């Protein structure tokens, strides 16, 4: 299964308004899109602020997407990997977390980052965006839980709780709640 695992969605949760005002981030994303040597190979910038839930603003790349997402369980920085993950399943999870941390640290340091939004570095959603390859069932959970927890043990040495989405009609996802509230800069993969 590790051979096919490419679509890992990671969302770190944010404190702030349920529908945060993030239009200012379009300016930051536009600067990113102009960069010629970006590893993400940015291809599109989208403003979905008119939508009730979903990505408010999104920067789409060939390698990954980044968005401020307002889907349940609340607002967060979502990074969706699309390709170029390799190695063992744990190494693929580690690379997805590295990409997320790199992009979210950069985004939160932009001058346009809304001061009303605070990152909860100890609260994450880990979703596998491949229902065909990894349906939400026991076999997929068995294949992914051990490599994911091996990585989470390193990422959150103070401890964490891991809970799988129980509805088999939903995609395979996990909620991670770490002890304390580590900042993005505290997290090392």
Tab-separated table of C-alpha atoms in Angstrom:
chain	number	residue	atom	x	y	z
A	1	UNK	CA	0.000	0.000	0.000
A	2	UNK	CA	2.810	2.489	0.745
A	3	UNK	CA	3.689	2.577	-2.940
A	4	UNK	CA	0.425	4.346	-3.769
A	5	UNK	CA	0.144	6.630	-0.709
A	6	UNK	CA	0.455	10.167	-2.091
A	7	UNK	CA	-2.684	12.034	-1.022
A	8	UNK	CA	-2.241	12.942	2.631
A	9	UNK	CA	-4.230	15.923	3.887
A	10	UNK	CA	-2.980	17.566	7.072
A	11	UNK	CA	-4.904	20.308	8.835
A	12	UNK	CA	-3.608	22.120	11.888
A	13	UNK	CA	-6.428	23.808	13.756
A	14	UNK	CA	-6.756	27.540	14.358
A	15	UNK	CA	-8.286	29.557	17.174
A	16	UNK	CA	-10.264	32.508	15.910
A	17	UNK	CA	-13.532	33.286	14.200
A	18	UNK	CA	-15.459	30.404	12.613
A	19	UNK	CA	-15.373	32.264	9.267
A	20	UNK	CA	-12.044	34.110	9.471
A	21	UNK	CA	-11.352	37.080	7.235
A	22	UNK	CA	-8.423	35.864	5.172
A	23	UNK	CA	-8.706	37.947	1.990
A	24	UNK	CA	-5.378	39.552	2.866
A	25	UNK	CA	-3.690	36.177	2.327
A	26	UNK	CA	-4.467	36.430	-1.384
A	27	UNK	CA	-1.689	39.031	-1.558
A	28	UNK	CA	0.803	36.672	0.103
A	29	UNK	CA	-0.269	33.755	-2.082
A	30	UNK	CA	0.052	35.925	-5.190
A	31	UNK	CA	3.676	36.667	-4.229
A	32	UNK	CA	4.285	32.936	-3.782
A	33	UNK	CA	2.766	32.212	-7.182
A	34	UNK	CA	5.288	34.546	-8.831
A	35	UNK	CA	8.255	32.556	-7.484
A	36	UNK	CA	9.936	30.634	-10.291
A	37	UNK	CA	11.774	28.087	-8.110
A	38	UNK	CA	8.969	27.048	-5.726
A	39	UNK	CA	9.086	23.263	-5.145
A	40	UNK	CA	5.283	23.168	-5.054
A	41	UNK	CA	5.118	24.440	-8.658
A	42	UNK	CA	2.158	26.731	-7.947
A	43	UNK	CA	-0.438	26.806	-10.704
A	44	UNK	CA	-3.555	28.510	-9.345
A	45	UNK	CA	-4.842	30.842	-6.672
A	46	UNK	CA	-8.515	30.679	-5.686
A	47	UNK	CA	-10.781	32.790	-3.512
A	48	UNK	CA	-13.713	30.800	-2.115
A	49	UNK	CA	-14.712	33.275	0.593
A	50	UNK	CA	-18.289	33.201	-0.699
A	51	UNK	CA	-18.639	29.523	0.278
A	52	UNK	CA	-20.183	28.601	3.644
A	53	UNK	CA	-17.582	25.902	4.336
A	54	UNK	CA	-14.433	24.721	2.601
A	55	UNK	CA	-11.221	26.457	1.632
A	56	UNK	CA	-11.603	30.242	2.030
A	57	UNK	CA	-8.451	30.873	0.028
A	58	UNK	CA	-6.397	28.211	-1.697
A	59	UNK	CA	-3.062	28.057	-3.445
A	60	UNK	CA	-2.898	25.022	-5.724
A	61	UNK	CA	0.333	23.468	-6.849
A	62	UNK	CA	1.292	20.386	-8.800
A	63	UNK	CA	2.932	18.890	-5.685
A	64	UNK	CA	0.578	20.138	-2.959
A	65	UNK	CA	-2.185	22.628	-2.146
A	66	UNK	CA	-2.419	24.971	0.836
A	67	UNK	CA	-5.620	26.578	2.095
A	68	UNK	CA	-7.322	28.169	5.037
A	69	UNK	CA	-10.050	25.570	5.442
A	70	UNK	CA	-13.303	26.183	7.343
A	71	UNK	CA	-14.785	22.677	7.120
A	72	UNK	CA	-15.623	20.866	10.354
A	73	UNK	CA	-14.316	20.677	12.982
A	74	UNK	CA	-13.344	24.332	12.440
A	75	UNK	CA	-10.842	26.615	10.743
A	76	UNK	CA	-7.333	25.426	10.076
A	77	UNK	CA	-4.366	25.512	7.735
A	78	UNK	CA	-4.804	22.620	5.313
A	79	UNK	CA	-1.956	21.229	3.216
A	80	UNK	CA	-2.848	18.472	0.763
A	81	UNK	CA	0.032	16.479	-0.709
A	82	UNK	CA	-0.505	15.276	-4.266
A	83	UNK	CA	2.743	13.663	-5.416
A	84	UNK	CA	6.448	13.050	-4.826
A	85	UNK	CA	6.101	11.095	-1.575
A	86	UNK	CA	8.435	8.115	-1.435
A	87	UNK	CA	9.889	5.580	0.964
A	88	UNK	CA	8.096	3.714	3.712
A	89	UNK	CA	4.648	4.729	4.890
A	90	UNK	CA	6.186	6.440	7.939
A	91	UNK	CA	8.580	8.355	5.664
A	92	UNK	CA	5.638	9.467	3.527
A	93	UNK	CA	3.786	10.745	6.593
A	94	UNK	CA	6.977	12.492	7.739
A	95	UNK	CA	7.414	14.206	4.365
A	96	UNK	CA	3.782	15.340	4.377
A	97	UNK	CA	4.254	16.829	7.872
A	98	UNK	CA	7.531	18.494	6.774
A	99	UNK	CA	5.787	20.130	3.843
A	100	UNK	CA	2.921	21.273	6.046
A	101	UNK	CA	5.213	22.728	8.678
A	102	UNK	CA	7.338	24.524	6.064
A	103	UNK	CA	4.329	26.065	4.327
A	104	UNK	CA	2.330	26.906	7.451
A	105	UNK	CA	5.332	28.467	9.213
A	106	UNK	CA	5.919	30.589	6.142
A	107	UNK	CA	2.245	31.548	5.843
A	108	UNK	CA	1.888	32.544	9.503
A	109	UNK	CA	5.001	34.716	9.234
A	110	UNK	CA	3.644	36.685	6.266
A	111	UNK	CA	2.700	40.299	7.103
A	112	UNK	CA	-0.815	39.591	5.791
A	113	UNK	CA	-1.454	36.801	8.323
A	114	UNK	CA	-4.596	37.801	10.293
A	115	UNK	CA	-3.672	38.551	13.905
A	116	UNK	CA	-7.036	37.106	15.033
A	117	UNK	CA	-5.893	33.610	14.020
A	118	UNK	CA	-3.759	31.560	16.404
A	119	UNK	CA	-2.371	28.139	15.506
A	120	UNK	CA	-3.158	25.248	17.848
A	121	UNK	CA	-0.048	23.201	17.102
A	122	UNK	CA	-1.322	20.294	19.156
A	123	UNK	CA	-4.554	19.746	17.214
A	124	UNK	CA	-4.453	18.119	13.783
A	125	UNK	CA	-6.616	16.269	11.313
A	126	UNK	CA	-4.763	13.625	9.270
A	127	UNK	CA	-6.831	12.425	6.308
A	128	UNK	CA	-6.069	10.024	3.503
A	129	UNK	CA	-7.634	11.515	0.388
A	130	UNK	CA	-7.820	8.215	-1.515
A	131	UNK	CA	-11.069	6.377	-0.800
A	132	UNK	CA	-10.370	3.696	-3.399
A	133	UNK	CA	-6.855	2.825	-2.213
A	134	UNK	CA	-7.531	3.449	1.483
A	135	UNK	CA	-11.221	3.089	2.352
A	136	UNK	CA	-12.202	3.857	5.932
A	137	UNK	CA	-12.046	0.279	7.182
A	138	UNK	CA	-10.034	-1.927	9.517
A	139	UNK	CA	-7.587	-3.075	6.825
A	140	UNK	CA	-6.597	0.491	5.919
A	141	UNK	CA	-6.390	1.464	9.585
A	142	UNK	CA	-4.170	-1.543	10.260
A	143	UNK	CA	-1.874	-0.604	7.369
A	144	UNK	CA	-1.535	3.061	8.375
A	145	UNK	CA	-1.938	3.350	12.147
A	146	UNK	CA	1.461	1.913	13.165
A	147	UNK	CA	3.519	4.094	10.762
A	148	UNK	CA	1.451	7.153	11.673
A	149	UNK	CA	1.839	6.593	15.420
A	150	UNK	CA	5.583	5.978	14.990
A	151	UNK	CA	5.848	9.447	13.470
A	152	UNK	CA	3.480	11.057	15.986
A	153	UNK	CA	5.562	9.594	18.855
A	154	UNK	CA	8.503	11.633	17.526
A	155	UNK	CA	6.464	14.734	16.715
A	156	UNK	CA	4.638	14.834	20.069
A	157	UNK	CA	6.967	13.234	22.659
A	158	UNK	CA	4.812	14.614	25.488
A	159	UNK	CA	1.938	12.375	24.435
A	160	UNK	CA	-1.163	12.618	22.284
A	161	UNK	CA	-4.553	11.033	21.649
A	162	UNK	CA	-5.379	9.555	18.249
A	163	UNK	CA	-8.959	8.921	17.163
A	164	UNK	CA	-10.101	7.461	13.835
A	165	UNK	CA	-13.188	8.721	12.006
A	166	UNK	CA	-15.818	6.090	12.835
A	167	UNK	CA	-18.162	6.582	9.868
A	168	UNK	CA	-17.083	4.184	7.091
A	169	UNK	CA	-18.860	6.442	4.565
A	170	UNK	CA	-16.331	9.188	5.339
A	171	UNK	CA	-12.753	9.127	4.167
A	172	UNK	CA	-10.146	7.573	6.436
A	173	UNK	CA	-9.034	10.272	8.846
A	174	UNK	CA	-7.656	10.716	12.326
A	175	UNK	CA	-7.917	13.468	14.897
A	176	UNK	CA	-4.688	14.083	16.804
A	177	UNK	CA	-4.698	15.983	20.105
A	178	UNK	CA	-1.262	16.460	21.614
A	179	UNK	CA	-0.539	17.292	25.226
A	180	UNK	CA	-0.024	21.021	25.714
A	181	UNK	CA	-0.191	23.375	22.778
A	182	UNK	CA	3.122	23.211	20.932
A	183	UNK	CA	3.833	26.010	18.493
A	184	UNK	CA	4.617	25.251	14.874
A	185	UNK	CA	8.239	26.207	15.535
A	186	UNK	CA	8.432	23.611	18.351
A	187	UNK	CA	7.476	20.731	16.065
A	188	UNK	CA	10.305	18.743	14.446
A	189	UNK	CA	9.985	15.893	11.979
